[in-house]
Coordinates of C-alpha atoms in Angstrom, one line a residue:
Chain A
X1 CA 16.5 -21.9 21.9
X2 CA 16.1 -24.1 18.7
X3 CA 14.5 -26.9 20.5
X4 CA 11.9 -24.5 22.1
X5 CA 10.9 -22.7 18.8
X6 CA 10.3 -26.2 17.4
X7 CA 8.3 -26.9 20.6
X8 CA 6.5 -23.6 20.1
X9 CA 6.0 -24.5 16.4
X10 CA 4.4 -27.8 17.0
X11 CA 2.1 -26.5 19.7
X12 CA 0.8 -23.9 17.6
X13 CA 0.4 -26.0 14.5
X14 CA -1.9 -28.3 16.6
X15 CA -3.7 -25.5 18.1
X16 CA -4.2 -23.4 15.0
X17 CA -6.3 -23.6 12.1
X18 CA -3.9 -26.2 10.3
X19 CA -4.3 -25.5 6.5
X20 CA -0.8 -26.3 5.1
X21 CA 2.6 -24.6 5.5
X22 CA 1.7 -21.1 5.0
X23 CA 1.8 -18.7 7.9
X24 CA 1.0 -15.0 8.5
X25 CA 3.7 -13.1 9.2
X26 CA 3.6 -9.5 10.6
X27 CA 6.3 -6.3 11.4
X28 CA 7.6 -7.1 14.8
X29 CA 5.8 -4.0 16.3
X30 CA 2.5 -5.2 15.3
X31 CA 0.8 -6.2 18.7
X32 CA -1.2 -9.1 17.4
X33 CA -0.9 -12.7 18.2
X34 CA -3.7 -14.3 16.3
X35 CA -6.2 -13.5 13.5
X36 CA -9.4 -15.2 12.7
X37 CA -9.9 -16.5 9.1
X38 CA -12.5 -13.8 8.5
X39 CA -10.2 -11.1 9.7
X40 CA -7.2 -12.1 7.9
X41 CA -9.4 -12.3 4.7
X42 CA -10.5 -8.8 5.5
X43 CA -7.0 -7.4 5.7
X44 CA -5.8 -9.1 2.5
X45 CA -8.7 -8.3 0.6
X46 CA -8.2 -4.6 1.9
X47 CA -11.5 -4.3 3.6
X48 CA -9.6 -3.5 7.1
X49 CA -6.8 -1.2 6.4
X50 CA -5.7 -0.4 10.0
X51 CA -4.3 -2.4 13.1
X52 CA -6.3 -1.8 16.3
X53 CA -4.4 0.9 17.3
X54 CA -5.1 3.0 14.3
X55 CA -1.8 2.6 12.4
X56 CA -2.0 1.7 8.9
X57 CA -1.9 -2.1 7.4
X58 CA 0.6 -2.4 4.8
X59 CA -0.2 -5.6 2.8
X60 CA 3.1 -7.5 1.0
X61 CA 2.5 -10.1 -1.4
X62 CA 4.3 -12.5 -3.6
X63 CA 3.7 -12.6 -7.3
X64 CA 0.6 -14.4 -8.5
X65 CA 2.4 -17.1 -10.0
X66 CA 4.4 -18.1 -6.9
X67 CA 3.1 -21.5 -5.3
X68 CA 3.1 -20.1 -1.9
X69 CA 0.9 -17.3 -3.1
X70 CA -1.3 -19.7 -4.6
X71 CA -1.5 -22.0 -1.7
X72 CA -2.1 -18.8 0.4
X73 CA -5.1 -17.7 -1.3
X74 CA -6.6 -21.0 -1.6
X75 CA -6.1 -22.2 1.9
X76 CA -6.4 -18.8 4.0
X77 CA -8.4 -16.7 1.9
X78 CA -10.6 -19.0 0.2
X79 CA -10.0 -17.3 -3.2
X80 CA -8.3 -18.1 -6.4
X81 CA -5.1 -15.9 -7.1
X82 CA -7.0 -14.6 -10.2
X83 CA -9.9 -13.5 -8.0
X84 CA -7.6 -11.9 -5.4
X85 CA -5.9 -9.9 -8.2
X86 CA -9.4 -8.9 -9.6
X87 CA -10.0 -7.3 -6.2
X88 CA -6.8 -5.6 -5.9
X89 CA -6.9 -4.1 -9.4
X90 CA -10.4 -2.9 -9.0
X91 CA -9.1 -1.0 -5.8
X92 CA -6.1 0.4 -7.7
X93 CA -7.7 1.3 -10.6
X94 CA -11.0 3.0 -9.0
X95 CA -8.8 4.9 -6.4
X96 CA -10.4 3.4 -3.3
X97 CA -7.2 2.2 -1.9
X98 CA -3.8 1.4 -2.6
X99 CA -1.9 -1.9 -4.0
X100 CA -0.2 -4.4 -2.0
X101 CA 3.6 -4.3 -1.9
X102 CA 5.1 -6.8 -4.1
X103 CA 8.1 -9.0 -3.1
X104 CA 9.9 -11.3 -5.7
X105 CA 11.1 -14.2 -3.1
X106 CA 10.6 -15.5 0.4
X107 CA 13.7 -13.6 1.6
X108 CA 12.3 -10.2 0.0
X109 CA 8.8 -10.8 1.2
X110 CA 10.5 -11.6 5.0
X111 CA 12.6 -8.4 4.5
X112 CA 9.9 -6.2 3.7
X113 CA 7.7 -7.3 6.2
X114 CA 10.4 -7.1 9.0
X115 CA 11.3 -3.5 8.0
X116 CA 8.0 -1.9 7.2
X117 CA 6.1 -0.8 10.2
X118 CA 2.6 -2.1 10.2
X119 CA 3.2 -4.7 7.5
X120 CA 1.5 -8.0 7.1
X121 CA 2.6 -10.7 4.8
X122 CA 2.7 -14.7 4.5
X123 CA 5.7 -17.2 4.3
X124 CA 6.3 -20.9 4.8
X125 CA 6.2 -21.8 8.2
X126 CA 9.7 -23.4 8.2
X127 CA 11.3 -19.9 6.9
X128 CA 9.9 -17.9 10.1
X129 CA 12.5 -16.3 12.1
X130 CA 13.1 -13.5 15.0
X131 CA 13.0 -10.8 12.4
X132 CA 9.1 -11.1 11.6
X133 CA 6.3 -11.9 14.1
X134 CA 4.3 -15.1 13.5
X135 CA 0.5 -14.6 13.6
X136 CA -1.4 -17.5 13.8
X137 CA -4.9 -18.0 12.0
X138 CA -7.5 -19.3 14.5
X139 CA -10.7 -20.8 13.6
Chain B
X1 CA -1.1 18.4 -26.7
X2 CA 1.2 19.3 -24.0
X3 CA -1.1 17.4 -21.5
X4 CA -1.1 14.4 -23.6
X5 CA 3.0 14.6 -23.9
X6 CA 3.2 14.9 -20.2
X7 CA 1.1 11.7 -20.0
X8 CA 3.3 10.2 -22.3
X9 CA 6.4 11.2 -20.4
X10 CA 5.1 10.0 -17.1
X11 CA 4.3 6.5 -18.6
X12 CA 8.0 6.3 -20.3
X13 CA 9.6 7.3 -17.4
X14 CA 7.8 4.1 -15.3
X15 CA 8.6 1.9 -18.2
X16 CA 12.2 2.6 -18.2
X17 CA 11.6 2.3 -14.3
X18 CA 13.4 5.5 -13.4
X19 CA 13.8 5.3 -9.5
X20 CA 11.3 7.6 -7.9
X21 CA 13.2 9.4 -5.1
X22 CA 10.7 8.1 -2.7
X23 CA 11.3 4.5 -3.7
X24 CA 12.2 3.5 0.1
X25 CA 10.0 5.4 2.0
X26 CA 7.2 7.1 -0.3
X27 CA 6.0 10.6 0.9
X28 CA 2.5 9.8 2.6
X29 CA 2.7 6.5 1.1
X30 CA 2.5 7.8 -2.8
X31 CA 1.9 5.2 -5.4
X32 CA 1.4 5.8 -9.1
X33 CA -0.1 3.1 -11.5
X34 CA -1.1 3.4 -14.9
X35 CA -1.6 1.7 -18.1
X36 CA -1.2 2.0 -21.8
X37 CA -3.2 -0.1 -24.4
X38 CA -3.3 -0.4 -28.1
X39 CA -6.0 -2.3 -29.8
X40 CA -6.6 -3.1 -33.7
X41 CA -10.0 -3.8 -34.8
X42 CA -11.1 -5.0 -38.5
X43 CA -14.7 -5.7 -39.4
X44 CA -15.9 -6.9 -42.5
X45 CA -18.9 -4.1 -42.7
X46 CA -19.8 -1.6 -40.2
X47 CA -17.6 0.6 -38.4
X48 CA -16.6 0.2 -34.9
X49 CA -14.2 2.6 -33.3
X50 CA -12.8 4.2 -36.2
X51 CA -12.6 2.8 -40.0
X52 CA -12.4 -0.7 -39.1
X53 CA -14.5 -1.8 -42.2
X54 CA -11.4 -1.1 -44.5
X55 CA -7.9 -1.8 -43.6
X56 CA -8.8 -2.1 -40.1
X57 CA -8.8 0.7 -37.5
X58 CA -5.8 1.4 -34.8
X59 CA -8.1 4.4 -33.4
X60 CA -8.8 2.4 -30.4
X61 CA -6.1 3.2 -27.6
X62 CA -6.6 3.7 -23.9
X63 CA -4.1 5.4 -21.7
X64 CA -4.2 6.2 -17.8
X65 CA -2.0 7.5 -15.0
X66 CA -3.0 7.6 -11.4
X67 CA -1.4 8.6 -8.3
X68 CA -2.9 7.8 -4.6
X69 CA -1.8 9.1 -1.3
X70 CA -2.6 7.8 2.1
X71 CA -1.5 10.9 4.5
X72 CA -3.4 9.8 7.4
X73 CA -4.6 6.1 8.1
X74 CA -8.0 6.7 7.5
X75 CA -7.8 8.8 4.7
X76 CA -6.8 7.8 1.0
X77 CA -6.9 10.2 -2.0
X78 CA -6.5 9.2 -5.5
X79 CA -6.9 10.8 -8.9
X80 CA -6.8 9.3 -12.3
X81 CA -6.2 10.9 -15.7
X82 CA -7.7 9.0 -19.0
X83 CA -6.8 9.5 -22.4
X84 CA -9.0 7.4 -24.6
X85 CA -9.5 7.3 -28.7
X86 CA -12.2 5.3 -30.1
X87 CA -13.0 6.5 -33.4
X88 CA -15.6 8.9 -33.9
X89 CA -17.6 8.0 -30.7
X90 CA -15.2 9.1 -28.3
X91 CA -15.2 13.0 -28.4
X92 CA -13.7 13.9 -24.9
X93 CA -10.2 12.2 -25.4
X94 CA -8.4 13.5 -22.3
X95 CA -10.5 13.6 -19.1
X96 CA -10.0 13.3 -15.2
X97 CA -11.5 10.2 -14.7
X98 CA -11.6 10.0 -11.0
X99 CA -10.5 12.3 -8.3
X100 CA -11.7 11.3 -4.5
X101 CA -11.0 11.6 -1.1
X102 CA -11.9 8.1 0.9
X103 CA -12.5 8.2 4.6
X104 CA -12.9 5.1 6.7
X105 CA -15.7 5.7 9.1
X106 CA -15.7 2.7 11.4
X107 CA -14.6 -0.8 12.1
X108 CA -16.5 -3.2 14.4
X109 CA -15.9 -6.7 14.1
X110 CA -16.3 -7.7 10.9
X111 CA -18.3 -4.6 9.9
X112 CA -16.2 -2.0 8.2
X113 CA -17.4 1.2 6.4
X114 CA -16.4 4.4 4.9
X115 CA -17.5 7.6 2.7
X116 CA -16.1 8.8 -0.7
X117 CA -16.4 12.1 -2.3
X118 CA -15.3 13.7 -5.2
X119 CA -15.5 12.4 -8.9
X120 CA -16.0 8.7 -8.2
X121 CA -16.0 5.6 -10.7
X122 CA -19.4 4.1 -11.1
X123 CA -19.6 0.6 -9.8
X124 CA -22.6 -0.9 -11.5
X125 CA -22.3 -4.4 -12.6
X126 CA -19.0 -6.4 -12.5
X127 CA -16.7 -4.6 -14.8
X128 CA -18.0 -0.9 -15.3
X129 CA -15.8 0.8 -12.6
X130 CA -12.6 -0.4 -14.2
X131 CA -13.8 -0.6 -17.7
X132 CA -10.9 1.2 -19.3
X133 CA -8.4 -0.9 -17.9
X134 CA -7.6 -3.9 -20.2
X135 CA -6.3 -6.1 -17.5
X136 CA -9.6 -6.2 -15.8
X137 CA -11.7 -6.7 -18.6
X138 CA -12.8 -10.4 -19.9
X139 CA -11.8 -9.4 -23.4
X140 CA -11.0 -6.6 -25.6
X141 CA -14.6 -5.3 -25.9
X142 CA -16.7 -5.4 -22.8
X143 CA -20.0 -7.2 -23.2
X144 CA -22.0 -4.4 -25.1
X145 CA -25.3 -5.7 -23.7
X146 CA -24.4 -4.3 -20.5
X147 CA -21.6 -1.9 -20.9
X148 CA -22.9 -0.1 -24.2
X149 CA -19.8 1.6 -25.4
X150 CA -22.0 3.9 -27.0
X151 CA -23.4 5.2 -24.1
X152 CA -20.4 4.8 -22.1
X153 CA -20.2 8.4 -20.5
X154 CA -23.6 7.8 -19.0
X155 CA -21.9 5.2 -17.0
X156 CA -18.4 6.6 -16.5
X157 CA -18.1 8.5 -13.1
X158 CA -20.3 10.7 -11.3
X159 CA -19.9 13.7 -9.1
X160 CA -20.8 13.0 -5.5
X161 CA -20.7 11.0 -2.7
X162 CA -20.7 7.3 -1.8
X163 CA -21.2 5.2 1.2
X164 CA -19.8 1.9 1.1
X165 CA -19.7 -1.0 3.8
X166 CA -18.3 -4.6 4.2
X167 CA -19.3 -7.3 6.3
X168 CA -16.8 -10.3 6.0
X169 CA -17.1 -13.5 7.8
X170 CA -15.6 -16.9 7.8
X171 CA -18.0 -18.0 4.9
X172 CA -19.2 -14.9 3.1
X173 CA -18.7 -11.4 2.8
X174 CA -21.5 -8.7 2.0
X175 CA -20.8 -5.3 0.2
X176 CA -23.2 -2.6 0.1
X177 CA -22.7 0.9 -1.6
X178 CA -24.8 3.7 -2.1
X179 CA -24.0 6.6 -4.3
X180 CA -25.4 9.9 -5.0
X181 CA -24.4 12.5 -7.3
X182 CA -24.5 14.0 -10.8
X183 CA -23.6 12.1 -14.2
X184 CA -21.2 13.9 -16.3
X185 CA -22.8 14.4 -19.5
X186 CA -21.5 15.2 -23.1
X187 CA -22.4 15.3 -26.7
X188 CA -22.2 11.6 -27.4
X189 CA -24.5 11.2 -24.3
X190 CA -27.1 12.7 -26.5
X191 CA -26.2 10.4 -29.3
X192 CA -26.4 7.6 -26.9
X193 CA -29.9 8.6 -25.4
X194 CA -31.4 9.9 -28.9
X195 CA -29.4 8.5 -31.7
X196 CA -28.7 12.1 -32.8
X197 CA -27.3 15.2 -31.6
X198 CA -30.1 17.1 -30.2
X199 CA -30.6 21.3 -30.6
X200 CA -31.0 21.5 -26.9
X201 CA -28.9 20.4 -23.9
X202 CA -28.9 18.0 -21.3
X203 CA -28.7 18.7 -17.7
X204 CA -27.8 16.2 -14.9
X205 CA -30.4 16.1 -12.0
X206 CA -29.2 14.2 -8.5
X207 CA -29.0 10.6 -9.5
X208 CA -28.4 7.5 -7.4
X209 CA -26.8 4.1 -7.5
X210 CA -27.3 1.3 -5.0
X211 CA -25.3 -1.9 -5.2
X212 CA -25.4 -4.9 -2.9
X213 CA -23.0 -8.0 -3.5
X214 CA -22.5 -11.0 -1.8
X215 CA -19.5 -13.4 -2.4
X216 CA -20.0 -16.9 -0.7
X217 CA -16.6 -18.0 -0.4
X218 CA -17.1 -22.0 0.1
X219 CA -19.3 -22.0 -2.7
X220 CA -17.3 -19.9 -5.0
X221 CA -20.0 -17.9 -5.9
X222 CA -20.6 -14.0 -6.3
X223 CA -23.9 -12.1 -6.5
X224 CA -24.5 -8.7 -7.1
X225 CA -27.5 -6.4 -7.8
X226 CA -27.0 -2.9 -8.9
X227 CA -30.0 -0.4 -9.0
X228 CA -29.5 3.1 -10.6
X229 CA -31.7 6.1 -11.1
X230 CA -30.5 8.5 -13.6
X231 CA -32.2 11.7 -14.1
X232 CA -31.6 14.4 -16.4
X233 CA -33.3 17.5 -17.7
X234 CA -33.4 18.2 -21.3
X235 CA -33.1 22.2 -21.8
X236 CA -35.0 22.4 -25.2
X237 CA -34.8 25.1 -27.7
X238 CA -37.9 27.2 -28.0
X239 CA -38.1 25.8 -31.7
X240 CA -38.7 22.4 -30.6
X241 CA -41.8 23.5 -28.8
X242 CA -41.5 21.2 -25.9
X243 CA -42.6 22.0 -22.4
X244 CA -40.1 20.8 -19.4
X245 CA -38.9 17.7 -21.3
X246 CA -36.8 15.3 -18.9
X247 CA -35.7 11.8 -18.9
X248 CA -35.1 9.0 -16.6
X249 CA -32.9 6.1 -17.0
X250 CA -33.6 3.3 -14.4
X251 CA -31.4 0.1 -15.2
X252 CA -31.1 -2.9 -13.1
X253 CA -28.4 -5.3 -13.4
X254 CA -28.2 -9.1 -11.8
X255 CA -24.5 -10.2 -12.1
X256 CA -23.4 -13.8 -11.1
X257 CA -19.8 -15.1 -11.3
X258 CA -18.8 -18.8 -10.3
X259 CA -15.2 -19.4 -9.7
X260 CA -13.4 -22.6 -10.0
X261 CA -9.5 -22.9 -10.1
X262 CA -9.5 -23.0 -14.3
X263 CA -13.1 -22.1 -14.9
X264 CA -15.1 -19.2 -14.4
X265 CA -18.7 -18.9 -15.3
X266 CA -20.2 -15.4 -15.6
X267 CA -23.5 -13.8 -16.3
X268 CA -25.2 -10.7 -16.3
X269 CA -28.9 -9.7 -17.0
X270 CA -30.1 -6.2 -17.1
X271 CA -33.6 -4.3 -17.4
X272 CA -33.0 -1.1 -19.2
X273 CA -36.0 1.2 -18.4
X274 CA -36.0 4.6 -19.9
X275 CA -38.6 7.2 -19.5
X276 CA -38.9 10.4 -21.8
X277 CA -41.4 12.7 -20.2
X278 CA -42.8 15.6 -22.6
X279 CA -40.7 14.8 -25.7
X280 CA -43.9 15.3 -27.7
X281 CA -46.3 18.0 -28.3
X282 CA -48.6 16.3 -25.9
X283 CA -47.2 16.3 -22.5
X284 CA -46.9 12.6 -21.2
X285 CA -44.5 9.8 -20.5
X286 CA -43.3 7.4 -23.1
X287 CA -41.5 4.3 -21.2
X288 CA -39.3 1.9 -23.0
X289 CA -37.5 -1.1 -21.5
X290 CA -34.6 -2.6 -23.1
X291 CA -33.3 -6.1 -22.1
X292 CA -29.9 -7.5 -22.2
X293 CA -27.9 -10.3 -20.9
X294 CA -24.6 -12.2 -21.7
X295 CA -23.2 -15.6 -20.5
X296 CA -19.5 -16.2 -20.6
X297 CA -17.4 -19.0 -20.1
X298 CA -13.5 -18.7 -19.5
X299 CA -11.1 -21.3 -18.9
X300 CA -7.3 -21.0 -17.9
X301 CA -5.5 -23.4 -20.3
X302 CA -2.4 -22.3 -18.1
X303 CA -2.4 -19.9 -15.2
X304 CA -1.2 -17.5 -17.9
X305 CA -3.7 -18.0 -20.9
X306 CA -7.4 -18.1 -20.7
X307 CA -9.8 -18.7 -23.4
X308 CA -13.1 -17.2 -23.2
X309 CA -16.4 -17.7 -25.0
X310 CA -19.5 -15.4 -24.7
X311 CA -23.2 -15.0 -25.9
X312 CA -24.2 -11.5 -25.5
X313 CA -27.6 -10.5 -26.4
X314 CA -29.3 -6.9 -26.6
X315 CA -32.8 -5.7 -27.1
X316 CA -33.5 -2.0 -26.9
X317 CA -37.3 -2.8 -26.6
X318 CA -38.2 -6.2 -24.8
X319 CA -41.9 -5.6 -26.2
X320 CA -40.4 -5.5 -29.8
X321 CA -37.3 -8.2 -29.7
X322 CA -37.4 -8.4 -33.4
X323 CA -37.4 -4.5 -34.1
X324 CA -40.3 -5.2 -36.7
X325 CA -42.6 -2.7 -35.0
X326 CA -39.9 0.0 -34.6
X327 CA -39.1 -0.5 -38.4
X328 CA -42.8 -0.2 -39.0
X329 CA -43.0 3.0 -36.9
X330 CA -40.3 4.5 -39.1
X331 CA -42.3 3.6 -42.5
X332 CA -39.3 1.1 -43.3
X333 CA -36.3 4.0 -42.9
X334 CA -34.8 2.4 -39.9
X335 CA -34.3 -1.4 -40.4
X336 CA -35.5 -3.8 -37.6
X337 CA -31.9 -5.0 -37.0
X338 CA -30.9 -1.9 -35.6
X339 CA -33.0 -2.8 -32.5
X340 CA -31.3 -5.7 -31.3
X341 CA -27.6 -7.5 -31.1
X342 CA -26.8 -11.2 -30.9
X343 CA -22.9 -11.3 -30.5
X344 CA -20.8 -14.6 -30.4
X345 CA -17.4 -14.0 -29.1
X346 CA -14.5 -16.1 -28.9
X347 CA -11.2 -14.9 -27.3
X348 CA -7.9 -15.8 -25.9
X349 CA -5.9 -13.6 -23.5
X350 CA -2.1 -14.2 -22.6
X351 CA -1.1 -12.6 -19.3
X352 CA 2.9 -12.7 -20.0
X353 CA 3.7 -11.4 -16.8
X354 CA 2.3 -8.9 -14.2
X355 CA 2.9 -6.0 -16.6
X356 CA 2.1 -7.5 -20.3
X357 CA -1.1 -8.6 -21.6
X358 CA -2.0 -9.8 -25.1
X359 CA -5.6 -10.4 -26.4
X360 CA -7.0 -11.6 -29.4
X361 CA -10.9 -11.9 -30.2
X362 CA -13.2 -12.6 -32.6
X363 CA -17.2 -11.6 -32.7
X364 CA -19.7 -12.9 -35.0
X365 CA -22.7 -10.4 -34.8
X366 CA -26.2 -10.4 -35.8
X367 CA -28.1 -6.8 -35.4
X368 CA -26.6 -3.3 -34.8
X369 CA -28.2 -2.1 -31.6
X370 CA -25.0 -1.1 -30.0
X371 CA -23.0 0.0 -33.3
X372 CA -21.6 3.7 -32.9
X373 CA -23.9 6.0 -34.9
X374 CA -20.6 8.4 -35.0
X375 CA -18.5 5.8 -37.0
X376 CA -21.1 5.0 -39.3
X377 CA -22.4 8.4 -41.1
X378 CA -23.7 6.5 -43.8
X379 CA -26.7 4.4 -42.7
X380 CA -27.2 3.0 -46.0
X381 CA -24.0 0.9 -45.9
X382 CA -24.7 -0.6 -42.3
X383 CA -25.4 -4.5 -42.4
X384 CA -27.2 -6.9 -40.2
X385 CA -24.8 -9.7 -40.1
X386 CA -21.2 -8.6 -39.5
X387 CA -18.0 -9.9 -37.8
X388 CA -15.3 -8.1 -35.9
X389 CA -11.6 -9.1 -35.3
X390 CA -9.8 -7.7 -32.5
X391 CA -6.0 -7.9 -31.3
X392 CA -4.9 -5.9 -28.1
X393 CA -1.7 -5.3 -26.2
X394 CA -1.4 -3.6 -22.8
X395 CA 1.2 -2.5 -20.7
X396 CA 0.8 -1.8 -16.8
X397 CA 2.7 -0.5 -14.1

């Protein structure tokens, strides 16, 4: 089973939009295998707030200063962390949306995503396990 | 007073992190956020937000508490109460800052759009819709050329509708907003528009705002254009002898932001056209266009410490940038330097953690076009060249 996982990860990293070690993860009941980069961006910027089945998307994020968050912002979203914070703050303080949930560590983000229906987050590829669903970002 | 105590109690409860009973599974996705900001302002002459020219003013204080729920996937509701103290220029103190419903109409590919209704923050320029939240400002005082605090309630929030849409692709995002509604006016609006309290009353008429923003991800560039049409009737007293006087305020704002990892270059330019109709014995229009702009450079010395430099220019009338023609029209009673301002600002922002922020800032100003009239009742004491030092601490949750 372990070898199969390694094989799958190698294949996915060869076929997906390879931008480093961050991967998008989602709650296991989210029925999505892959997202385009623009869709991923649209979700984390709170432009798209529902999955295709109409269920709410709950964004989970690490703290702004976390290196994984910084890499994720730059590589997947094409923004610097302070820009993303600006976008989220504007939404929170104009009542036009809600804040993401914050996780203090890799373990916590994995736990929050695995327990919260409709949740989406990000993690180091090597930390993915069966409690969360891997979503790979395609070109 | 009771309302203020309630607001304070909520803020203190959050600061002590008393666990909300809905912590694990919030009812309807309830979230609460807020902020508490206290500033100190010292000027060498000319009062700004209190008696700053003496020992300094601590009369600049901003508190906000908001709550939002998401009862259905497509529907969000949010409201915020704001308490603001800003010397004599703030007459409202406690107000309902926003209260709205947001309904997502559709998603199709990279396109998403929705509708908002209620009391909605005015999204003009880069910073207006969150101007009272210190964490979202580039400094303690917003660039006054664009975000006149003297005229803030004209730009605060409006009661009405807003349609919004996003088109997000791999390399860019376009956002469009169209707002229709009524501005919220108060006594300070009269002072902003006329420099004095008028005997009659202002009445909002249906007004609009259109905003187009483009974010180019690969080029790290954000551009936006805000076009506003604010229409107001003046209900004059018989003694004034005016026939159906009204005003139009039509600002156009161009905004640019260039973002690098540690450097942010920002600039905004506004043309502010005022049309006063039937405000003198002979009916007719009087049009005056103000012009303002600022350029700002911010540098992240570390991810938590930012230094910001800004040059901010305001002309109340672009055909009379030195104010000399205006001074002559008042027979020298009103000095020319009241018609422009040039402000050099240097500031530092320290983002201690997600919840705490400290800012320090020094302004060197020539001209008093944005000086609050209410803080300076004795116009004889107003000086042309002045400086302002300010310190701020803010907490958010």
